[in-house]
Amino acid sequence: MIATLIESLHKASEVGLSDTLGRLLLAGLLVWLALEIIRTLLRIRAEHAQSRLALDKLRAQLQETRLRCREAGQAAAGWNGCRKFTVAKKIVECDDVCAFYLKPHDGRSLPPFHPGQYLTFQLDLPGRDKPLIRCYSLSDSPHQKDYYRVTIKKEKAPPDKPDVPHGASSSYFCDIVKEGDILNAKAPTGHFHIDMTKLNPVVLLAGGVGVTPMLSMANAIAASGSKREAWFFFGVRNGREHIHKAELEKLAAEHENIHLQICYSKPAAGDVKGRDYQHEGRVDAELLKQLLPSSNFEYYLCGSGAFMKSLTDGLEAWGVPEKDVHFEAFGPATVKKKAAVPTPEETSHLAKINVTFSRSGKTVRWEPAAENLLEFARSQGVKIDSGCCAGGCGSCLVAIKSGAVDYLKKPDAEPESGSCLTCICRPQKDLTLDA
Ligand SMILES: Cc1cc2nc3c(=O)[nH]c(=O)nc-3n(C[C@H](O)[C@H](O)[C@H](O)COP(=O)(O)OP(=O)(O)OC[C@H]3O[C@@H](n4cnc5c(N)ncnc54)[C@H](O)[C@@H]3O)c2cc1C
């Protein structure tokens, strides 16, 4: 455009047009130039304002991402001590078993957990001077982001001791706790969990209320959308004890990689084989051999002492390597990893160890056959608090004044330094405990 005007001026002077025409053209050129400059300046200003807006937006997004990361980091790391949970829903699952849906009282996000892990509750029960501590496995998948679920069976007095009280914590949960109540719980923990980064086939073996960690594992496999093969064997007495029946059936119906096998040891009138259960009898190694294509699976077990003993023995006899068998006891261990059984040399070393309970003023020779320090202390009349007897709840923690201990199983959470979880350890050398 400029070039055209200049050319016109040139031509005008060349053809000898009057000065006036030349001046007019020059003025027109100047006006056009001024307008062009103003327009450019306005455009630059608008662009500047736009990029400032974009920068502000980016800054806000960055801030939000930072906040989310911090929140996710805090969530993933769990929380320290106890956190308050509201009982959002309580469902009676079957005879003496209730499921509790727990939402965080602070309304903030819940940390993910590994399927198989548990919560530790600190219960302030009336008439007790100290909180009662008990562990309960998370029974739903970690993909459920807005609640944790635990499923609790009321532990009745043993048949041979009908006069003793029913289980304190499980009765409290099943009989007293109601929707809207607040409970204190520590963050999910535990080494017994499935590795969700792997896709190898697994066998989940559950007896009674031991189904809770297995259901979490199966739900997690289903929710992950993977085609990981999972065989789920669940043994109960009959339909009245069939915990989470509808949920299990739906899980198997909707996921062809999950093969559910229900065993009733004593079917009740009204229980129908083929509809409610597949096998009459207990879950045992013979059944696994009949149904599994091979022994080449990773196995997860949870159930009564007898259930776990029979299955771990059966799997070992079938040639399943110890490293592929994982188990969790809801109480004192009935099955020991080979490493936990002392060799003859260890036994003779153990037999020379002195254990001193300083507060009780007792020094006694360790008995190599003793299960653990907690049991040994009790057998010597020394009182130590206890809870889960599986190294999870921390109730039996005692300070070590001198000496050292060996753990029979890895503690779920590192005990405070200078202390030991007496329910899962034995002395390594002469030992003095503050008990
Ligand atoms: C890692 C882990 C996960 C667990 N997950 C679950 C789960 O998902 N669901 C579940 O239901 N449980 C689970 N448990 C078990 C749970 O922690 C408790 O051990 C269980 O609920 C019993 O505790 P309680 O306080 O009710 O019974 P307690 O009060 O400890 O009593 C236990 C038994 O002793 C009897 N008893 C009471 N007094 C006496 C006496 N003087 N003499 C003799 N016997 C007596 C009671 O009647 C009862 O049968 C889990 C345990 C662990 C370690």
Tab-separated table of C-alpha atoms and ligand atoms in Angstrom:
chain	number	residue	atom	x	y	z
A	1	MET	CA	0.000	0.000	0.000
A	2	ILE	CA	2.799	2.443	1.042
A	3	ALA	CA	4.749	1.511	-2.037
A	4	THR	CA	1.688	2.238	-4.235
A	5	LEU	CA	1.214	5.723	-2.687
A	6	ILE	CA	4.880	6.642	-3.065
A	7	GLU	CA	4.721	5.457	-6.613
A	8	SER	CA	1.605	7.634	-7.219
A	9	LEU	CA	3.408	10.716	-5.773
A	10	HIS	CA	6.338	10.093	-7.952
A	11	LYS	CA	4.111	9.743	-10.954
A	12	ALA	CA	2.186	12.950	-9.996
A	13	SER	CA	5.362	15.003	-9.890
A	14	GLU	CA	6.522	13.328	-13.072
A	15	VAL	CA	3.369	14.267	-14.999
A	16	GLY	CA	3.591	17.722	-13.513
A	17	LEU	CA	0.433	17.783	-11.403
A	18	SER	CA	0.047	20.742	-9.122
A	19	ASP	CA	1.700	21.013	-5.685
A	20	THR	CA	-1.748	20.898	-4.060
A	21	LEU	CA	-2.420	17.436	-5.330
A	22	GLY	CA	1.009	16.330	-4.141
A	23	ARG	CA	0.394	17.790	-0.675
A	24	LEU	CA	-3.009	16.142	-0.475
A	25	LEU	CA	-1.530	12.802	-1.310
A	26	LEU	CA	1.240	13.325	1.272
A	27	ALA	CA	-1.330	14.265	3.941
A	28	GLY	CA	-3.399	11.195	3.076
A	29	LEU	CA	-0.308	9.081	3.399
A	30	LEU	CA	0.501	10.545	6.821
A	31	VAL	CA	-3.083	10.020	8.102
A	32	TRP	CA	-3.019	6.450	6.916
A	33	LEU	CA	0.346	5.889	8.581
A	34	ALA	CA	-0.926	7.342	11.878
A	35	LEU	CA	-4.022	5.145	11.770
A	36	GLU	CA	-1.887	2.106	11.057
A	37	ILE	CA	0.370	2.903	14.028
A	38	ILE	CA	-2.626	3.376	16.372
A	39	ARG	CA	-4.197	0.121	15.207
A	40	THR	CA	-0.904	-1.736	15.756
A	41	LEU	CA	-0.525	-0.241	19.234
A	42	LEU	CA	-4.087	-1.242	20.136
A	43	ARG	CA	-3.491	-4.766	18.868
A	44	ILE	CA	-0.276	-5.057	20.873
A	45	ARG	CA	-2.111	-3.822	24.000
A	46	ALA	CA	-4.930	-6.336	23.507
A	47	GLU	CA	-2.448	-9.148	22.921
A	48	HIS	CA	-0.537	-8.119	26.043
A	49	ALA	CA	-3.737	-8.142	28.121
A	50	GLN	CA	-4.640	-11.540	26.677
A	51	SER	CA	-1.265	-13.068	27.473
A	52	ARG	CA	-1.454	-11.584	30.998
A	53	LEU	CA	-4.824	-13.292	31.411
A	54	ALA	CA	-3.425	-16.574	30.078
A	55	LEU	CA	-0.463	-16.276	32.464
A	56	ASP	CA	-2.785	-15.650	35.425
A	57	LYS	CA	-4.846	-18.690	34.435
A	58	LEU	CA	-1.708	-20.805	34.155
A	59	ARG	CA	-0.547	-19.595	37.583
A	60	ALA	CA	-3.935	-20.539	39.094
A	61	GLN	CA	-3.774	-23.972	37.466
A	62	LEU	CA	-0.243	-24.480	38.777
A	63	GLN	CA	-1.344	-23.520	42.276
A	64	GLU	CA	-4.290	-25.945	42.105
A	65	THR	CA	-2.052	-28.743	40.814
A	66	ARG	CA	0.409	-28.069	43.648
A	67	LEU	CA	-2.423	-28.249	46.186
A	68	ARG	CA	-3.757	-31.468	44.637
A	69	CYS	CA	-0.257	-32.992	44.661
A	70	ARG	CA	0.199	-32.042	48.311
A	71	GLU	CA	-3.202	-33.490	49.176
A	72	ALA	CA	-2.496	-36.675	47.186
A	73	GLY	CA	0.921	-36.954	48.862
A	74	GLN	CA	-0.661	-36.569	52.300
A	75	ALA	CA	-3.391	-39.026	51.361
A	76	ALA	CA	-0.942	-41.627	50.035
A	77	ALA	CA	1.157	-41.353	53.154
A	78	GLY	CA	-1.819	-42.153	55.377
A	79	TRP	CA	-2.075	-40.250	58.629
A	80	ASN	CA	-0.370	-40.276	61.976
A	81	GLY	CA	-2.156	-41.565	65.039
A	82	CYS	CA	-5.934	-41.834	64.962
A	83	ARG	CA	-8.375	-40.252	62.524
A	84	LYS	CA	-12.090	-39.888	63.133
A	85	PHE	CA	-14.545	-41.772	60.922
A	86	THR	CA	-18.314	-41.515	60.765
A	87	VAL	CA	-20.252	-44.747	60.412
A	88	ALA	CA	-22.113	-43.849	57.212
A	89	LYS	CA	-23.839	-47.224	56.841
A	90	LYS	CA	-24.163	-50.400	58.907
A	91	ILE	CA	-25.460	-53.509	57.132
A	92	VAL	CA	-26.265	-56.822	58.795
A	93	GLU	CA	-24.558	-59.254	56.417
A	94	CYS	CA	-25.622	-62.559	57.967
A	95	ASP	CA	-25.745	-64.213	61.402
A	96	ASP	CA	-23.535	-62.169	63.795
A	97	VAL	CA	-21.729	-60.354	60.971
A	98	CYS	CA	-22.067	-56.647	60.148
A	99	ALA	CA	-20.434	-54.488	57.492
A	100	PHE	CA	-19.535	-50.890	58.346
A	101	TYR	CA	-19.064	-48.174	55.724
A	102	LEU	CA	-16.798	-45.507	57.191
A	103	LYS	CA	-16.373	-41.974	55.881
A	104	PRO	CA	-13.663	-39.599	57.116
A	105	HIS	CA	-15.148	-37.115	59.587
A	106	ASP	CA	-12.930	-34.308	58.254
A	107	GLY	CA	-14.388	-34.822	54.747
A	108	ARG	CA	-10.912	-35.014	53.221
A	109	SER	CA	-9.696	-37.674	50.823
A	110	LEU	CA	-8.845	-41.206	51.885
A	111	PRO	CA	-5.407	-42.686	51.236
A	112	PRO	CA	-5.366	-45.655	48.895
A	113	PHE	CA	-4.474	-48.984	50.482
A	114	HIS	CA	-3.237	-52.354	49.308
A	115	PRO	CA	-6.006	-54.968	49.077
A	116	GLY	CA	-5.483	-57.210	52.126
A	117	GLN	CA	-4.490	-54.441	54.552
A	118	TYR	CA	-6.384	-53.573	57.725
A	119	LEU	CA	-7.424	-50.668	59.933
A	120	THR	CA	-6.549	-50.509	63.630
A	121	PHE	CA	-9.370	-49.155	65.793
A	122	GLN	CA	-8.936	-47.538	69.165
A	123	LEU	CA	-12.210	-48.003	71.012
A	124	ASP	CA	-13.217	-46.136	74.135
A	125	LEU	CA	-15.568	-48.646	75.684
A	126	PRO	CA	-17.542	-47.838	78.799
A	127	GLY	CA	-16.036	-49.261	81.991
A	128	ARG	CA	-12.484	-49.531	80.611
A	129	ASP	CA	-9.621	-47.370	81.796
A	130	LYS	CA	-7.655	-47.833	78.551
A	131	PRO	CA	-8.811	-47.817	74.925
A	132	LEU	CA	-9.345	-51.275	73.431
A	133	ILE	CA	-7.265	-51.771	70.281
A	134	ARG	CA	-8.388	-54.142	67.530
A	135	CYS	CA	-7.542	-54.661	63.849
A	136	TYR	CA	-10.124	-55.229	61.080
A	137	SER	CA	-9.305	-55.919	57.430
A	138	LEU	CA	-10.632	-53.597	54.764
A	139	SER	CA	-13.207	-55.658	52.891
A	140	ASP	CA	-13.835	-53.566	49.794
A	141	SER	CA	-11.651	-52.461	46.915
A	142	PRO	CA	-9.292	-49.479	47.207
A	143	HIS	CA	-11.005	-48.183	44.065
A	144	GLN	CA	-13.889	-47.107	46.325
A	145	LYS	CA	-12.615	-43.624	46.981
A	146	ASP	CA	-15.188	-42.182	49.369
A	147	TYR	CA	-15.421	-44.841	52.081
A	148	TYR	CA	-13.572	-47.653	53.801
A	149	ARG	CA	-15.470	-50.818	54.635
A	150	VAL	CA	-14.821	-53.345	57.398
A	151	THR	CA	-16.843	-56.504	57.991
A	152	ILE	CA	-16.909	-57.757	61.562
A	153	LYS	CA	-18.046	-61.041	63.082
A	154	LYS	CA	-19.198	-61.045	66.678
A	155	GLU	CA	-16.957	-63.441	68.550
A	156	LYS	CA	-19.108	-65.452	70.919
A	157	ALA	CA	-17.889	-67.031	74.173
A	158	PRO	CA	-16.203	-70.383	73.488
A	159	PRO	CA	-18.668	-73.322	73.714
A	160	ASP	CA	-16.656	-74.871	76.577
A	161	LYS	CA	-16.718	-71.562	78.527
A	162	PRO	CA	-20.261	-70.252	78.136
A	163	ASP	CA	-19.922	-67.989	81.184
A	164	VAL	CA	-17.116	-65.776	79.886
A	165	PRO	CA	-18.129	-62.558	78.098
A	166	HIS	CA	-18.445	-62.449	74.294
A	167	GLY	CA	-15.629	-60.699	72.406
A	168	ALA	CA	-15.435	-57.105	73.654
A	169	SER	CA	-14.716	-55.232	70.434
A	170	SER	CA	-16.700	-57.372	67.990
A	171	SER	CA	-19.773	-57.286	70.284
A	172	TYR	CA	-19.416	-53.528	70.603
A	173	PHE	CA	-19.337	-53.156	66.820
A	174	CYS	CA	-22.183	-55.562	66.101
A	175	ASP	CA	-24.480	-54.709	69.049
A	176	ILE	CA	-23.795	-51.079	69.942
A	177	VAL	CA	-22.219	-49.098	67.085
A	178	LYS	CA	-24.855	-47.420	64.911
A	179	GLU	CA	-24.969	-45.188	61.848
A	180	GLY	CA	-23.738	-41.677	62.622
A	181	ASP	CA	-21.350	-42.821	65.384
A	182	ILE	CA	-17.733	-41.678	65.307
A	183	LEU	CA	-14.848	-44.165	65.493
A	184	ASN	CA	-11.088	-43.661	65.833
A	185	ALA	CA	-8.862	-45.569	63.449
A	186	LYS	CA	-5.198	-45.652	62.470
A	187	ALA	CA	-4.174	-45.622	58.796
A	188	PRO	CA	-4.338	-48.847	56.716
A	189	THR	CA	-1.320	-51.072	57.202
A	190	GLY	CA	-0.163	-54.691	56.905
A	191	HIS	CA	2.225	-56.795	54.824
A	192	PHE	CA	-0.448	-59.294	53.779
A	193	HIS	CA	-1.648	-57.867	50.490
A	194	ILE	CA	-1.819	-58.670	46.831
A	195	ASP	CA	0.568	-56.946	44.407
A	196	MET	CA	-1.700	-55.115	41.993
A	197	THR	CA	1.185	-54.313	39.632
A	198	LYS	CA	1.421	-58.019	38.748
A	199	LEU	CA	-0.885	-59.985	36.476
A	200	ASN	CA	0.048	-63.526	37.523
A	201	PRO	CA	-2.856	-65.861	38.372
A	202	VAL	CA	-3.854	-66.065	42.029
A	203	VAL	CA	-5.844	-68.354	44.303
A	204	LEU	CA	-7.717	-66.721	47.179
A	205	LEU	CA	-8.566	-69.119	50.002
A	206	ALA	CA	-10.951	-67.909	52.695
A	207	GLY	CA	-12.532	-69.534	55.717
A	208	GLY	CA	-15.381	-67.791	57.586
A	209	VAL	CA	-14.741	-64.144	58.377
A	210	GLY	CA	-11.263	-64.609	56.862
A	211	VAL	CA	-13.060	-63.738	53.632
A	212	THR	CA	-12.641	-60.003	54.312
A	213	PRO	CA	-9.120	-59.416	52.908
A	214	MET	CA	-9.863	-61.826	50.018
A	215	LEU	CA	-12.973	-59.931	49.020
A	216	SER	CA	-10.938	-56.740	48.934
A	217	MET	CA	-8.404	-58.474	46.660
A	218	ALA	CA	-11.066	-59.896	44.320
A	219	ASN	CA	-12.922	-56.566	44.175
A	220	ALA	CA	-9.640	-54.800	43.393
A	221	ILE	CA	-8.841	-57.197	40.534
A	222	ALA	CA	-12.355	-56.700	39.132
A	223	ALA	CA	-12.269	-52.905	39.489
A	224	SER	CA	-8.828	-52.689	37.857
A	225	GLY	CA	-10.397	-54.012	34.638
A	226	SER	CA	-7.550	-56.516	34.221
A	227	LYS	CA	-8.143	-60.063	33.052
A	228	ARG	CA	-5.934	-61.448	35.844
A	229	GLU	CA	-7.115	-64.947	36.649
A	230	ALA	CA	-8.386	-65.340	40.217
A	231	TRP	CA	-9.797	-68.496	41.783
A	232	PHE	CA	-11.756	-67.685	44.937
A	233	PHE	CA	-12.475	-70.585	47.330
A	234	PHE	CA	-14.658	-69.671	50.298
A	235	GLY	CA	-15.599	-72.129	53.028
A	236	VAL	CA	-18.374	-71.628	55.592
A	237	ARG	CA	-20.685	-73.927	57.507
A	238	ASN	CA	-23.887	-73.015	55.668
A	239	GLY	CA	-25.941	-70.204	54.144
A	240	ARG	CA	-26.377	-68.444	57.488
A	241	GLU	CA	-22.625	-67.773	57.556
A	242	HIS	CA	-22.287	-66.901	53.872
A	243	ILE	CA	-20.810	-63.406	54.284
A	244	HIS	CA	-21.262	-60.909	51.399
A	245	LYS	CA	-23.076	-63.643	49.400
A	246	ALA	CA	-24.803	-61.348	46.895
A	247	GLU	CA	-21.656	-59.271	46.319
A	248	LEU	CA	-19.537	-62.373	45.680
A	249	GLU	CA	-22.075	-63.848	43.273
A	250	LYS	CA	-22.335	-60.578	41.334
A	251	LEU	CA	-18.544	-60.337	41.169
A	252	ALA	CA	-18.240	-63.826	39.650
A	253	ALA	CA	-21.203	-63.328	37.294
A	254	GLU	CA	-19.767	-60.099	35.879
A	255	HIS	CA	-16.101	-61.140	35.616
A	256	GLU	CA	-15.239	-64.324	33.760
A	257	ASN	CA	-11.651	-64.223	35.082
A	258	ILE	CA	-12.963	-64.632	38.667
A	259	HIS	CA	-13.873	-68.254	39.413
A	260	LEU	CA	-15.885	-68.478	42.621
A	261	GLN	CA	-16.119	-71.820	44.467
A	262	ILE	CA	-18.252	-71.898	47.611
A	263	CYS	CA	-17.968	-74.792	50.066
A	264	TYR	CA	-20.567	-75.488	52.797
A	265	SER	CA	-19.309	-77.943	55.400
A	266	LYS	CA	-22.787	-78.472	56.952
A	267	PRO	CA	-25.464	-77.190	54.570
A	268	ALA	CA	-28.666	-76.148	56.336
A	269	ALA	CA	-32.164	-77.061	55.239
A	270	GLY	CA	-32.962	-74.612	52.452
A	271	ASP	CA	-29.372	-74.339	51.186
A	272	VAL	CA	-29.327	-75.491	47.567
A	273	LYS	CA	-26.228	-77.020	45.962
A	274	GLY	CA	-25.535	-75.409	42.596
A	275	ARG	CA	-27.416	-72.273	43.620
A	276	ASP	CA	-25.956	-71.286	47.016
A	277	TYR	CA	-22.806	-73.391	47.032
A	278	GLN	CA	-20.792	-75.630	44.728
A	279	HIS	CA	-19.200	-78.180	47.062
A	280	GLU	CA	-20.233	-79.936	50.230
A	281	GLY	CA	-17.241	-80.151	52.576
A	282	ARG	CA	-14.293	-78.008	53.472
A	283	VAL	CA	-11.878	-76.098	51.287
A	284	ASP	CA	-8.875	-78.419	51.089
A	285	ALA	CA	-5.904	-79.234	48.888
A	286	GLU	CA	-7.786	-82.141	47.237
A	287	LEU	CA	-10.441	-79.739	45.956
A	288	LEU	CA	-7.747	-77.410	44.612
A	289	LYS	CA	-6.093	-80.295	42.782
A	290	GLN	CA	-9.450	-81.275	41.233
A	291	LEU	CA	-10.310	-77.802	39.993
A	292	LEU	CA	-7.134	-75.866	39.297
A	293	PRO	CA	-5.414	-76.474	35.951
A	294	SER	CA	-2.063	-76.714	37.799
A	295	SER	CA	-0.456	-75.729	41.103
A	296	ASN	CA	1.265	-72.826	39.392
A	297	PHE	CA	-0.477	-69.925	41.183
A	298	GLU	CA	0.264	-67.449	43.946
A	299	TYR	CA	-1.872	-68.342	46.981
A	300	TYR	CA	-3.418	-66.037	49.617
A	301	LEU	CA	-5.010	-67.599	52.703
A	302	CYS	CA	-7.010	-66.301	55.641
A	303	GLY	CA	-9.166	-68.304	58.005
A	304	SER	CA	-9.141	-70.248	61.258
A	305	GLY	CA	-5.976	-71.896	62.572
A	306	ALA	CA	-7.125	-75.358	61.417
A	307	PHE	CA	-8.069	-74.021	57.948
A	308	MET	CA	-4.651	-72.453	57.427
A	309	LYS	CA	-2.692	-75.390	58.816
A	310	SER	CA	-4.484	-77.903	56.586
A	311	LEU	CA	-4.119	-75.767	53.460
A	312	THR	CA	-0.495	-74.725	53.960
A	313	ASP	CA	0.435	-78.382	54.603
A	314	GLY	CA	-1.568	-79.478	51.541
A	315	LEU	CA	0.020	-76.840	49.289
A	316	GLU	CA	3.500	-77.772	50.477
A	317	ALA	CA	2.799	-81.452	49.749
A	318	TRP	CA	1.553	-80.449	46.280
A	319	GLY	CA	4.950	-78.835	45.644
A	320	VAL	CA	3.910	-75.169	45.873
A	321	PRO	CA	7.008	-73.145	46.862
A	322	GLU	CA	6.774	-71.408	50.265
A	323	LYS	CA	7.382	-68.040	48.579
A	324	ASP	CA	4.083	-68.394	46.671
A	325	VAL	CA	1.975	-68.947	49.790
A	326	HIS	CA	0.911	-65.885	51.807
A	327	PHE	CA	-1.302	-66.011	54.875
A	328	GLU	CA	-2.794	-63.835	57.559
A	329	ALA	CA	-3.955	-64.937	60.989
A	330	PHE	CA	-6.679	-62.952	62.738
A	331	GLY	CA	-5.102	-64.015	66.020
A	332	PRO	CA	-2.052	-65.934	67.286
A	333	ALA	CA	-0.180	-67.589	64.409
A	334	THR	CA	-0.917	-71.288	63.939
A	335	VAL	CA	1.241	-71.597	60.868
A	336	LYS	CA	4.879	-70.593	60.994
A	337	LYS	CA	7.192	-69.788	58.123
A	338	LYS	CA	10.118	-72.255	58.156
A	339	ALA	CA	12.495	-69.439	59.169
A	340	ALA	CA	10.530	-68.985	62.428
A	341	VAL	CA	11.121	-72.577	63.607
A	342	PRO	CA	14.416	-72.726	65.588
A	343	THR	CA	17.100	-75.113	64.387
A	344	PRO	CA	18.683	-77.509	66.969
A	345	GLU	CA	21.656	-75.098	67.327
A	346	GLU	CA	19.306	-72.164	67.890
A	347	THR	CA	17.323	-74.208	70.409
A	348	SER	CA	20.441	-74.936	72.478
A	349	HIS	CA	21.428	-71.239	72.315
A	350	LEU	CA	17.895	-70.159	73.306
A	351	ALA	CA	17.906	-72.531	76.270
A	352	LYS	CA	20.753	-70.513	77.846
A	353	ILE	CA	19.054	-67.104	77.634
A	354	ASN	CA	17.848	-65.286	80.761
A	355	VAL	CA	14.839	-63.008	80.539
A	356	THR	CA	14.348	-60.381	83.247
A	357	PHE	CA	10.987	-58.687	83.804
A	358	SER	CA	12.290	-55.694	85.725
A	359	ARG	CA	9.020	-54.276	87.074
A	360	SER	CA	7.849	-57.668	88.245
A	361	GLY	CA	11.285	-58.394	89.740
A	362	LYS	CA	11.603	-61.774	87.966
A	363	THR	CA	14.506	-63.344	86.085
A	364	VAL	CA	13.777	-66.644	84.375
A	365	ARG	CA	15.436	-68.958	81.876
A	366	TRP	CA	13.796	-68.781	78.408
A	367	GLU	CA	11.962	-71.912	77.322
A	368	PRO	CA	12.795	-72.684	73.674
A	369	ALA	CA	9.328	-74.174	73.166
A	370	ALA	CA	7.654	-70.881	74.169
A	371	GLU	CA	5.648	-69.306	71.336
A	372	ASN	CA	6.752	-65.717	71.907
A	373	LEU	CA	7.652	-63.263	74.673
A	374	LEU	CA	4.010	-62.399	75.396
A	375	GLU	CA	3.036	-66.046	75.998
A	376	PHE	CA	6.229	-66.642	77.973
A	377	ALA	CA	5.565	-63.597	80.199
A	378	ARG	CA	2.016	-64.829	80.866
A	379	SER	CA	3.274	-68.304	81.742
A	380	GLN	CA	5.514	-66.630	84.335
A	381	GLY	CA	2.647	-64.616	85.813
A	382	VAL	CA	3.833	-61.330	84.265
A	383	LYS	CA	0.968	-59.252	82.885
A	384	ILE	CA	1.422	-57.602	79.474
A	385	ASP	CA	-1.487	-56.011	77.566
A	386	SER	CA	-2.387	-57.690	74.289
A	387	GLY	CA	-4.709	-57.189	71.348
A	388	CYS	CA	-4.455	-58.892	67.972
A	389	CYS	CA	-1.560	-61.231	68.979
A	390	ALA	CA	-0.395	-60.918	65.372
A	391	GLY	CA	1.973	-57.940	65.612
A	392	GLY	CA	-0.538	-55.512	64.165
A	393	CYS	CA	-2.227	-53.465	66.877
A	394	GLY	CA	0.722	-52.490	69.099
A	395	SER	CA	-1.062	-53.282	72.400
A	396	CYS	CA	1.750	-55.592	73.609
A	397	LEU	CA	4.593	-53.113	72.996
A	398	VAL	CA	7.148	-53.230	75.844
A	399	ALA	CA	10.379	-51.243	76.342
A	400	ILE	CA	13.656	-53.168	76.127
A	401	LYS	CA	16.029	-52.123	78.938
A	402	SER	CA	18.887	-54.290	77.684
A	403	GLY	CA	19.455	-57.104	75.205
A	404	ALA	CA	17.800	-57.725	71.843
A	405	VAL	CA	14.954	-59.702	70.254
A	406	ASP	CA	14.349	-61.621	67.021
A	407	TYR	CA	11.046	-61.206	65.211
A	408	LEU	CA	9.186	-64.353	64.157
A	409	LYS	CA	7.359	-62.328	61.517
A	410	LYS	CA	8.039	-58.871	60.177
A	411	PRO	CA	6.065	-56.304	62.225
A	412	ASP	CA	3.393	-54.528	60.139
A	413	ALA	CA	4.552	-51.177	61.490
A	414	GLU	CA	8.046	-50.561	62.846
A	415	PRO	CA	7.815	-50.598	66.688
A	416	GLU	CA	9.088	-47.534	68.578
A	417	SER	CA	12.857	-47.717	68.915
A	418	GLY	CA	13.994	-49.451	72.097
A	419	SER	CA	10.716	-51.406	72.301
A	420	CYS	CA	9.433	-54.731	71.028
A	421	LEU	CA	6.104	-56.248	70.040
A	422	THR	CA	6.148	-59.126	72.481
A	423	CYS	CA	3.485	-61.187	70.658
A	424	ILE	CA	5.731	-61.836	67.645
A	425	CYS	CA	9.275	-61.969	69.031
A	426	ARG	CA	11.612	-64.022	71.159
A	427	PRO	CA	14.900	-63.099	72.891
A	428	GLN	CA	18.090	-63.080	70.839
A	429	LYS	CA	20.325	-62.933	73.941
A	430	ASP	CA	19.908	-62.103	77.653
A	431	LEU	CA	17.058	-59.636	77.796
A	432	THR	CA	15.584	-57.189	80.305
A	433	LEU	CA	12.054	-55.958	79.630
A	434	ASP	CA	10.229	-53.121	81.364
A	435	ALA	CA	7.361	-55.364	82.417
B	1	LIG	C1	-4.770	-58.249	60.931
B	1	LIG	C2	-6.109	-58.638	61.497
B	1	LIG	C3	-7.252	-58.453	60.731
B	1	LIG	C4	-8.495	-58.823	61.244
B	1	LIG	N1	-9.611	-58.653	60.463
B	1	LIG	C5	-10.821	-59.015	60.940
B	1	LIG	C6	-11.993	-58.848	60.133
B	1	LIG	O1	-11.939	-58.396	58.975
B	1	LIG	N2	-13.187	-59.199	60.671
B	1	LIG	C7	-13.292	-59.724	61.947
B	1	LIG	O2	-14.409	-60.011	62.387
B	1	LIG	N3	-12.182	-59.902	62.717
B	1	LIG	C8	-10.973	-59.551	62.255
B	1	LIG	N4	-9.859	-59.682	63.048
B	1	LIG	C9	-10.017	-60.175	64.442
B	1	LIG	C10	-10.277	-58.997	65.387
B	1	LIG	O3	-9.171	-58.139	65.413
B	1	LIG	C11	-10.539	-59.402	66.817
B	1	LIG	O4	-9.495	-60.226	67.252
B	1	LIG	C12	-11.873	-60.120	66.992
B	1	LIG	O5	-12.944	-59.286	66.592
B	1	LIG	C13	-12.074	-60.517	68.477
B	1	LIG	O6	-11.876	-59.405	69.284
B	1	LIG	P1	-12.889	-59.093	70.488
B	1	LIG	O7	-12.389	-57.890	71.216
B	1	LIG	O8	-14.272	-59.065	70.010
B	1	LIG	O9	-12.724	-60.376	71.385
B	1	LIG	P2	-11.921	-60.504	72.759
B	1	LIG	O10	-12.546	-59.682	73.816
B	1	LIG	O11	-10.494	-60.321	72.492
B	1	LIG	O12	-12.226	-62.034	73.098
B	1	LIG	C14	-11.783	-63.056	72.249
B	1	LIG	C15	-12.467	-64.376	72.659
B	1	LIG	O13	-12.119	-64.672	73.990
B	1	LIG	C16	-13.305	-64.969	74.735
B	1	LIG	N5	-13.084	-64.579	76.157
B	1	LIG	C17	-13.362	-63.395	76.742
B	1	LIG	N6	-13.030	-63.450	78.062
B	1	LIG	C18	-12.518	-64.678	78.273
B	1	LIG	C19	-12.017	-65.351	79.416
B	1	LIG	N7	-11.949	-64.747	80.590
B	1	LIG	N8	-11.577	-66.620	79.257
B	1	LIG	C20	-11.627	-67.246	78.067
B	1	LIG	N9	-12.113	-66.662	76.957
B	1	LIG	C21	-12.552	-65.402	77.061
B	1	LIG	C22	-14.394	-64.195	74.063
B	1	LIG	O14	-15.659	-64.747	74.323
B	1	LIG	C23	-13.985	-64.327	72.615
B	1	LIG	O15	-14.447	-65.524	72.094
B	1	LIG	C24	-8.604	-59.343	62.558
B	1	LIG	C25	-7.444	-59.515	63.325
B	1	LIG	C26	-6.218	-59.169	62.806
B	1	LIG	C27	-4.993	-59.373	63.646
